[in-house]
PDB file of C-alpha atoms in Angstrom:
ATOM      1  CA  MET A   1       9.167 -22.519  85.400  1.00  0.00           C
ATOM      2  CA  ASN A   2      10.839 -21.146  88.532  1.00  0.00           C
ATOM      3  CA  THR A   3      12.851 -17.984  88.324  1.00  0.00           C
ATOM      4  CA  LYS A   4      14.859 -16.490  90.962  1.00  0.00           C
ATOM      5  CA  PRO A   5      14.608 -12.821  91.670  1.00  0.00           C
ATOM      6  CA  LEU A   6      17.726 -10.827  91.035  1.00  0.00           C
ATOM      7  CA  ASN A   7      19.140  -9.509  94.250  1.00  0.00           C
ATOM      8  CA  SER A   8      20.634  -5.974  94.386  1.00  0.00           C
ATOM      9  CA  LYS A   9      24.192  -7.282  94.467  1.00  0.00           C
ATOM     10  CA  SER A  10      23.890  -8.928  91.095  1.00  0.00           C
ATOM     11  CA  LEU A  11      22.423  -5.646  89.648  1.00  0.00           C
ATOM     12  CA  ARG A  12      25.244  -3.748  91.024  1.00  0.00           C
ATOM     13  CA  ARG A  13      27.771  -6.104  89.494  1.00  0.00           C
ATOM     14  CA  GLY A  14      26.138  -6.129  86.109  1.00  0.00           C
ATOM     15  CA  ARG A  15      25.702  -2.294  85.576  1.00  0.00           C
ATOM     16  CA  PRO A  16      29.613  -1.482  85.215  1.00  0.00           C
ATOM     17  CA  ALA A  17      30.021  -4.148  82.478  1.00  0.00           C
ATOM     18  CA  ALA A  18      27.078  -2.921  80.570  1.00  0.00           C
ATOM     19  CA  LEU A  19      28.309   0.829  80.847  1.00  0.00           C
ATOM     20  CA  VAL A  20      31.786  -0.332  79.505  1.00  0.00           C
ATOM     21  CA  LEU A  21      30.205  -1.946  76.583  1.00  0.00           C
ATOM     22  CA  ALA A  22      28.082   1.022  75.772  1.00  0.00           C
ATOM     23  CA  VAL A  23      31.008   3.493  75.844  1.00  0.00           C
ATOM     24  CA  VAL A  24      33.101   1.089  73.456  1.00  0.00           C
ATOM     25  CA  ALA A  25      30.181   0.944  71.127  1.00  0.00           C
ATOM     26  CA  ALA A  26      29.759   4.695  71.087  1.00  0.00           C
ATOM     27  CA  SER A  27      33.487   5.140  70.490  1.00  0.00           C
ATOM     28  CA  THR A  28      33.503   2.763  67.571  1.00  0.00           C
ATOM     29  CA  VAL A  29      30.650   4.456  65.912  1.00  0.00           C
ATOM     30  CA  ALA A  30      32.266   7.947  66.344  1.00  0.00           C
ATOM     31  CA  LEU A  31      35.525   6.603  64.858  1.00  0.00           C
ATOM     32  CA  VAL A  32      33.789   5.233  61.855  1.00  0.00           C
ATOM     33  CA  SER A  33      31.860   8.364  61.369  1.00  0.00           C
ATOM     34  CA  CYS A  34      34.947  10.542  61.633  1.00  0.00           C
ATOM     35  CA  GLY A  35      36.822   8.322  59.201  1.00  0.00           C
ATOM     36  CA  ASP A  36      33.954   8.573  56.609  1.00  0.00           C
ATOM     37  CA  ASP A  37      33.863  12.373  56.997  1.00  0.00           C
ATOM     38  CA  ASN A  38      37.700  12.456  56.551  1.00  0.00           C
ATOM     39  CA  ASP A  39      37.615  10.320  53.206  1.00  0.00           C
ATOM     40  CA  SER A  40      34.751  12.453  51.912  1.00  0.00           C
ATOM     41  CA  SER A  41      36.536  15.636  52.544  1.00  0.00           C
ATOM     42  CA  GLY A  42      39.856  14.226  51.286  1.00  0.00           C
ATOM     43  CA  SER A  43      38.290  13.101  48.035  1.00  0.00           C
ATOM     44  CA  SER A  44      36.531  16.382  47.576  1.00  0.00           C
ATOM     45  CA  ASN A  45      39.939  18.319  48.012  1.00  0.00           C
ATOM     46  CA  SER A  46      41.767  15.939  45.638  1.00  0.00           C
ATOM     47  CA  GLN A  47      39.116  16.482  42.826  1.00  0.00           C
ATOM     48  CA  ALA A  48      39.261  20.210  43.311  1.00  0.00           C
ATOM     49  CA  ALA A  49      43.067  20.349  43.085  1.00  0.00           C
ATOM     50  CA  THR A  50      43.290  18.227  39.910  1.00  0.00           C
ATOM     51  CA  PRO A  51      40.691  19.225  37.175  1.00  0.00           C
ATOM     52  CA  PRO A  52      39.643  16.265  34.895  1.00  0.00           C
ATOM     53  CA  THR A  53      41.853  16.294  31.845  1.00  0.00           C
ATOM     54  CA  ALA A  54      39.229  14.712  29.756  1.00  0.00           C
ATOM     55  CA  SER A  55      37.302  17.969  29.577  1.00  0.00           C
ATOM     56  CA  PHE A  56      40.234  20.097  28.866  1.00  0.00           C
ATOM     57  CA  SER A  57      40.621  21.841  25.395  1.00  0.00           C
ATOM     58  CA  GLY A  58      42.867  24.366  23.867  1.00  0.00           C
ATOM     59  CA  MET A  59      46.683  24.705  24.045  1.00  0.00           C
ATOM     60  CA  THR A  60      49.007  25.102  27.067  1.00  0.00           C
ATOM     61  CA  PRO A  61      50.892  28.438  27.331  1.00  0.00           C
ATOM     62  CA  SER A  62      54.174  26.795  26.082  1.00  0.00           C
ATOM     63  CA  ALA A  63      52.338  25.189  23.240  1.00  0.00           C
ATOM     64  CA  LEU A  64      50.736  28.577  22.363  1.00  0.00           C
ATOM     65  CA  LYS A  65      54.244  30.205  22.337  1.00  0.00           C
ATOM     66  CA  SER A  66      55.688  27.602  20.189  1.00  0.00           C
ATOM     67  CA  ALA A  67      52.913  27.948  17.564  1.00  0.00           C
ATOM     68  CA  ALA A  68      53.340  31.608  17.541  1.00  0.00           C
ATOM     69  CA  SER A  69      57.031  31.285  16.943  1.00  0.00           C
ATOM     70  CA  SER A  70      56.528  28.798  14.212  1.00  0.00           C
ATOM     71  CA  ALA A  71      53.975  31.187  12.379  1.00  0.00           C
ATOM     72  CA  VAL A  72      56.398  34.088  12.714  1.00  0.00           C
ATOM     73  CA  ALA A  73      59.138  32.014  11.135  1.00  0.00           C
ATOM     74  CA  SER A  74      56.949  30.809   8.516  1.00  0.00           C
ATOM     75  CA  ALA A  75      55.787  34.384   7.507  1.00  0.00           C
ATOM     76  CA  ARG A  76      59.304  35.613   7.376  1.00  0.00           C
ATOM     77  CA  ALA A  77      60.468  32.681   5.148  1.00  0.00           C
ATOM     78  CA  ALA A  78      57.758  33.238   2.791  1.00  0.00           C
ATOM     79  CA  ALA A  79      58.475  36.939   2.660  1.00  0.00           C
ATOM     80  CA  SER A  80      62.066  36.198   2.070  1.00  0.00           C
ATOM     81  CA  ALA A  81      61.142  33.778  -0.766  1.00  0.00           C
ATOM     82  CA  ALA A  82      58.719  36.323  -2.408  1.00  0.00           C
ATOM     83  CA  ALA A  83      61.507  38.921  -2.319  1.00  0.00           C
ATOM     84  CA  SER A  84      64.097  36.611  -3.754  1.00  0.00           C
ATOM     85  CA  SER A  85      61.652  35.537  -6.636  1.00  0.00           C
ATOM     86  CA  ALA A  86      60.838  39.213  -7.409  1.00  0.00           C
ATOM     87  CA  SER A  87      64.499  40.051  -7.564  1.00  0.00           C
ATOM     88  CA  ALA A  88      65.283  37.182  -9.747  1.00  0.00           C
ATOM     89  CA  ALA A  89      62.498  38.021 -12.192  1.00  0.00           C
ATOM     90  CA  ALA A  90      63.537  41.728 -12.248  1.00  0.00           C
ATOM     91  CA  SER A  91      67.199  40.685 -13.063  1.00  0.00           C
ATOM     92  CA  SER A  92      66.066  38.082 -15.676  1.00  0.00           C
ATOM     93  CA  PHE A  93      63.766  40.875 -17.256  1.00  0.00           C
ATOM     94  CA  GLU A  94      66.506  43.356 -17.368  1.00  0.00           C
ATOM     95  CA  ALA A  95      69.030  40.925 -18.807  1.00  0.00           C
ATOM     96  CA  SER A  96      66.851  39.830 -21.596  1.00  0.00           C
ATOM     97  CA  VAL A  97      65.714  43.443 -22.431  1.00  0.00           C
ATOM     98  CA  SER A  98      69.295  44.553 -22.436  1.00  0.00           C
ATOM     99  CA  ALA A  99      70.247  41.876 -25.025  1.00  0.00           C
ATOM    100  CA  GLU A 100      67.459  42.941 -27.326  1.00  0.00           C
ATOM    101  CA  VAL A 101      68.171  46.591 -26.887  1.00  0.00           C
ATOM    102  CA  ALA A 102      71.851  46.210 -27.530  1.00  0.00           C
ATOM    103  CA  ARG A 103      71.146  44.248 -30.711  1.00  0.00           C
ATOM    104  CA  ALA A 104      69.090  46.940 -32.363  1.00  0.00           C
ATOM    105  CA  SER A 105      70.270  50.174 -30.681  1.00  0.00           C
ATOM    106  CA  LYS A 106      73.289  50.664 -32.759  1.00  0.00           C
ATOM    107  CA  ASP A 107      71.558  50.189 -36.056  1.00  0.00           C
ATOM    108  CA  ALA A 108      68.672  52.351 -35.010  1.00  0.00           C
ATOM    109  CA  GLN A 109      71.128  55.106 -34.037  1.00  0.00           C
ATOM    110  CA  ASN A 110      72.876  54.952 -37.296  1.00  0.00           C
ATOM    111  CA  GLU A 111      69.555  55.271 -39.159  1.00  0.00           C
ATOM    112  CA  LEU A 112      68.328  58.333 -37.227  1.00  0.00           C
ATOM    113  CA  LYS A 113      71.636  60.349 -37.261  1.00  0.00           C
ATOM    114  CA  ASP A 114      70.731  61.973 -40.465  1.00  0.00           C
ATOM    115  CA  VAL A 115      66.928  62.301 -39.968  1.00  0.00           C
ATOM    116  CA  LYS A 116      65.625  65.767 -39.789  1.00  0.00           C
ATOM    117  CA  GLY A 117      62.675  66.580 -37.600  1.00  0.00           C
ATOM    118  CA  GLN A 118      60.593  63.712 -36.079  1.00  0.00           C
ATOM    119  CA  GLY A 119      60.952  61.276 -38.962  1.00  0.00           C
ATOM    120  CA  ASN A 120      58.466  59.604 -41.266  1.00  0.00           C
ATOM    121  CA  ALA A 121      56.852  57.021 -38.876  1.00  0.00           C
ATOM    122  CA  MET A 122      55.851  58.758 -35.677  1.00  0.00           C
ATOM    123  CA  SER A 123      52.134  57.627 -36.474  1.00  0.00           C
ATOM    124  CA  ASP A 124      53.437  53.960 -36.459  1.00  0.00           C
ATOM    125  CA  VAL A 125      54.903  54.126 -32.948  1.00  0.00           C
ATOM    126  CA  ALA A 126      53.281  54.187 -29.531  1.00  0.00           C
ATOM    127  CA  MET A 127      54.882  54.304 -26.130  1.00  0.00           C
ATOM    128  CA  THR A 128      53.798  52.932 -22.667  1.00  0.00           C
ATOM    129  CA  GLY A 129      55.466  52.919 -19.336  1.00  0.00           C
ATOM    130  CA  LYS A 130      56.241  49.686 -17.495  1.00  0.00           C
ATOM    131  CA  PRO A 131      55.606  49.192 -13.756  1.00  0.00           C
ATOM    132  CA  ARG A 132      58.808  49.589 -11.816  1.00  0.00           C
ATOM    133  CA  ALA A 133      58.060  46.470  -9.867  1.00  0.00           C
ATOM    134  CA  GLN A 134      58.683  44.540 -13.019  1.00  0.00           C
ATOM    135  CA  THR A 135      62.018  46.392 -13.820  1.00  0.00           C
ATOM    136  CA  SER A 136      63.957  46.245 -10.563  1.00  0.00           C
ATOM    137  CA  GLY A 137      63.048  50.046 -10.089  1.00  0.00           C
ATOM    138  CA  LEU A 138      64.375  51.098 -13.438  1.00  0.00           C
ATOM    139  CA  LEU A 139      62.439  53.615 -15.635  1.00  0.00           C
ATOM    140  CA  ALA A 140      61.480  51.664 -18.693  1.00  0.00           C
ATOM    141  CA  VAL A 141      59.050  52.171 -21.624  1.00  0.00           C
ATOM    142  CA  LEU A 142      57.467  49.635 -23.956  1.00  0.00           C
ATOM    143  CA  VAL A 143      57.563  50.839 -27.479  1.00  0.00           C
ATOM    144  CA  THR A 144      55.111  49.446 -29.804  1.00  0.00           C
ATOM    145  CA  ILE A 145      55.892  49.659 -33.399  1.00  0.00           C
ATOM    146  CA  THR A 146      53.164  48.710 -35.992  1.00  0.00           C
ATOM    147  CA  ASN A 147      53.915  48.381 -39.674  1.00  0.00           C
ATOM    148  CA  LYS A 148      50.945  50.152 -41.106  1.00  0.00           C
ATOM    149  CA  THR A 149      52.063  49.988 -44.696  1.00  0.00           C
ATOM    150  CA  ASP A 150      51.472  47.290 -47.288  1.00  0.00           C
ATOM    151  CA  LYS A 151      55.205  46.187 -47.594  1.00  0.00           C
ATOM    152  CA  LYS A 152      57.779  44.894 -45.281  1.00  0.00           C
ATOM    153  CA  ALA A 153      59.661  47.630 -43.377  1.00  0.00           C
ATOM    154  CA  SER A 154      62.328  48.375 -40.701  1.00  0.00           C
ATOM    155  CA  TYR A 155      62.057  50.920 -38.028  1.00  0.00           C
ATOM    156  CA  ALA A 156      64.358  53.076 -35.818  1.00  0.00           C
ATOM    157  CA  VAL A 157      63.046  54.863 -32.852  1.00  0.00           C
ATOM    158  CA  GLN A 158      64.489  57.471 -30.506  1.00  0.00           C
ATOM    159  CA  VAL A 159      63.299  57.994 -26.865  1.00  0.00           C
ATOM    160  CA  ASP A 160      64.757  60.814 -24.791  1.00  0.00           C
ATOM    161  CA  PHE A 161      64.428  60.979 -20.914  1.00  0.00           C
ATOM    162  CA  LEU A 162      63.887  64.469 -19.683  1.00  0.00           C
ATOM    163  CA  ASP A 163      64.237  65.958 -16.279  1.00  0.00           C
ATOM    164  CA  SER A 164      61.716  68.287 -14.626  1.00  0.00           C
ATOM    165  CA  ALA A 165      63.084  71.316 -16.578  1.00  0.00           C
ATOM    166  CA  GLY A 166      62.562  69.606 -19.781  1.00  0.00           C
ATOM    167  CA  LYS A 167      66.209  68.985 -20.341  1.00  0.00           C
ATOM    168  CA  VAL A 168      67.353  65.743 -22.034  1.00  0.00           C
ATOM    169  CA  VAL A 169      69.323  63.647 -19.469  1.00  0.00           C
ATOM    170  CA  GLU A 170      69.395  60.489 -21.543  1.00  0.00           C
ATOM    171  CA  THR A 171      68.641  59.040 -24.922  1.00  0.00           C
ATOM    172  CA  ARG A 172      67.997  55.479 -26.021  1.00  0.00           C
ATOM    173  CA  TYR A 173      67.457  53.978 -29.347  1.00  0.00           C
ATOM    174  CA  VAL A 174      65.415  50.885 -30.223  1.00  0.00           C
ATOM    175  CA  GLY A 175      64.251  49.407 -33.469  1.00  0.00           C
ATOM    176  CA  ALA A 176      62.471  46.620 -35.226  1.00  0.00           C
ATOM    177  CA  GLU A 177      63.714  44.816 -38.619  1.00  0.00           C
ATOM    178  CA  ASN A 178      61.893  43.441 -41.529  1.00  0.00           C
ATOM    179  CA  LEU A 179      58.286  43.782 -40.078  1.00  0.00           C
ATOM    180  CA  ALA A 180      55.645  42.321 -42.322  1.00  0.00           C
ATOM    181  CA  PRO A 181      52.687  44.595 -43.273  1.00  0.00           C
ATOM    182  CA  GLY A 182      50.414  44.893 -40.169  1.00  0.00           C
ATOM    183  CA  ALA A 183      52.961  43.187 -37.848  1.00  0.00           C
ATOM    184  CA  LYS A 184      54.027  44.558 -34.547  1.00  0.00           C
ATOM    185  CA  ALA A 185      57.308  44.662 -32.516  1.00  0.00           C
ATOM    186  CA  GLN A 186      57.608  45.862 -28.908  1.00  0.00           C
ATOM    187  CA  PRO A 187      61.230  46.773 -27.880  1.00  0.00           C
ATOM    188  CA  VAL A 188      61.817  48.259 -24.492  1.00  0.00           C
ATOM    189  CA  ALA A 189      63.708  51.495 -23.937  1.00  0.00           C
ATOM    190  CA  ILE A 190      65.420  51.513 -20.484  1.00  0.00           C
ATOM    191  CA  SER A 191      66.988  54.546 -18.663  1.00  0.00           C
ATOM    192  CA  THR A 192      70.156  53.705 -16.759  1.00  0.00           C
ATOM    193  CA  LYS A 193      69.730  56.734 -14.430  1.00  0.00           C
ATOM    194  CA  PRO A 194      68.808  56.498 -10.867  1.00  0.00           C
ATOM    195  CA  PRO A 195      65.108  56.506  -9.816  1.00  0.00           C
ATOM    196  CA  GLU A 196      65.478  59.929  -8.382  1.00  0.00           C
ATOM    197  CA  PRO A 197      65.124  62.601  -9.763  1.00  0.00           C
ATOM    198  CA  VAL A 198      62.226  61.163 -11.686  1.00  0.00           C
ATOM    199  CA  LEU A 199      62.616  61.466 -15.491  1.00  0.00           C
ATOM    200  CA  THR A 200      59.930  61.651 -18.197  1.00  0.00           C
ATOM    201  CA  PRO A 201      60.223  59.581 -21.257  1.00  0.00           C
ATOM    202  CA  LYS A 202      59.459  61.234 -24.680  1.00  0.00           C
ATOM    203  CA  LEU A 203      59.099  59.767 -28.086  1.00  0.00           C
ATOM    204  CA  THR A 204      61.357  62.016 -30.147  1.00  0.00           C
ATOM    205  CA  LYS A 205      62.065  60.356 -33.553  1.00  0.00           C
ATOM    206  CA  ALA A 206      60.519  57.305 -35.531  1.00  0.00           C
ATOM    207  CA  GLN A 207      61.936  56.472 -38.896  1.00  0.00           C
ATOM    208  CA  ARG A 208      60.657  53.712 -41.279  1.00  0.00           C
ATOM    209  CA  TYR A 209      63.235  52.476 -43.817  1.00  0.00           C
TER     210      TYR A 209
END
């Protein structure tokens, strides 16, 4: 096969075209490389700015504040309900006891007005203080009357409330009627005086009739 030798003119004409192609190729590679770098860095920045929500746990500050407010409101409501319930219970206690005391007080007072000394039934009567939390702050004592005889009997009891000097400030009367042998009654003697100064209850008289 015959080949013609390239002359110097042909070589000179071919070199500029090859150089242009090389420059264009290099520029294209550089642009592609820069684009890849920009995309990579942009993706990285986006991920750093927005953390994945799937791995997030807990509550946002606004949710925590709302939950705390709800807990406080619930606690206040519970405390208010408890206070109302206690007040209602105390009022109910006082009303029921007052009715019982009023019914027997007059008869007991009449029975004791002519009794000398402590009466004939002090050994049949005992007295225990009631918690003020159950009596709306009033001073009250539970009087336990036990018929220790073998016959039916009625009782009249006098309870005095004394100040720190031993002076009688108030007197209350309670009683029980027609107690069977061995039976018990537990009327309540309540002082109507303020909680202060503190008074001391004293079992003064007890009469069986």
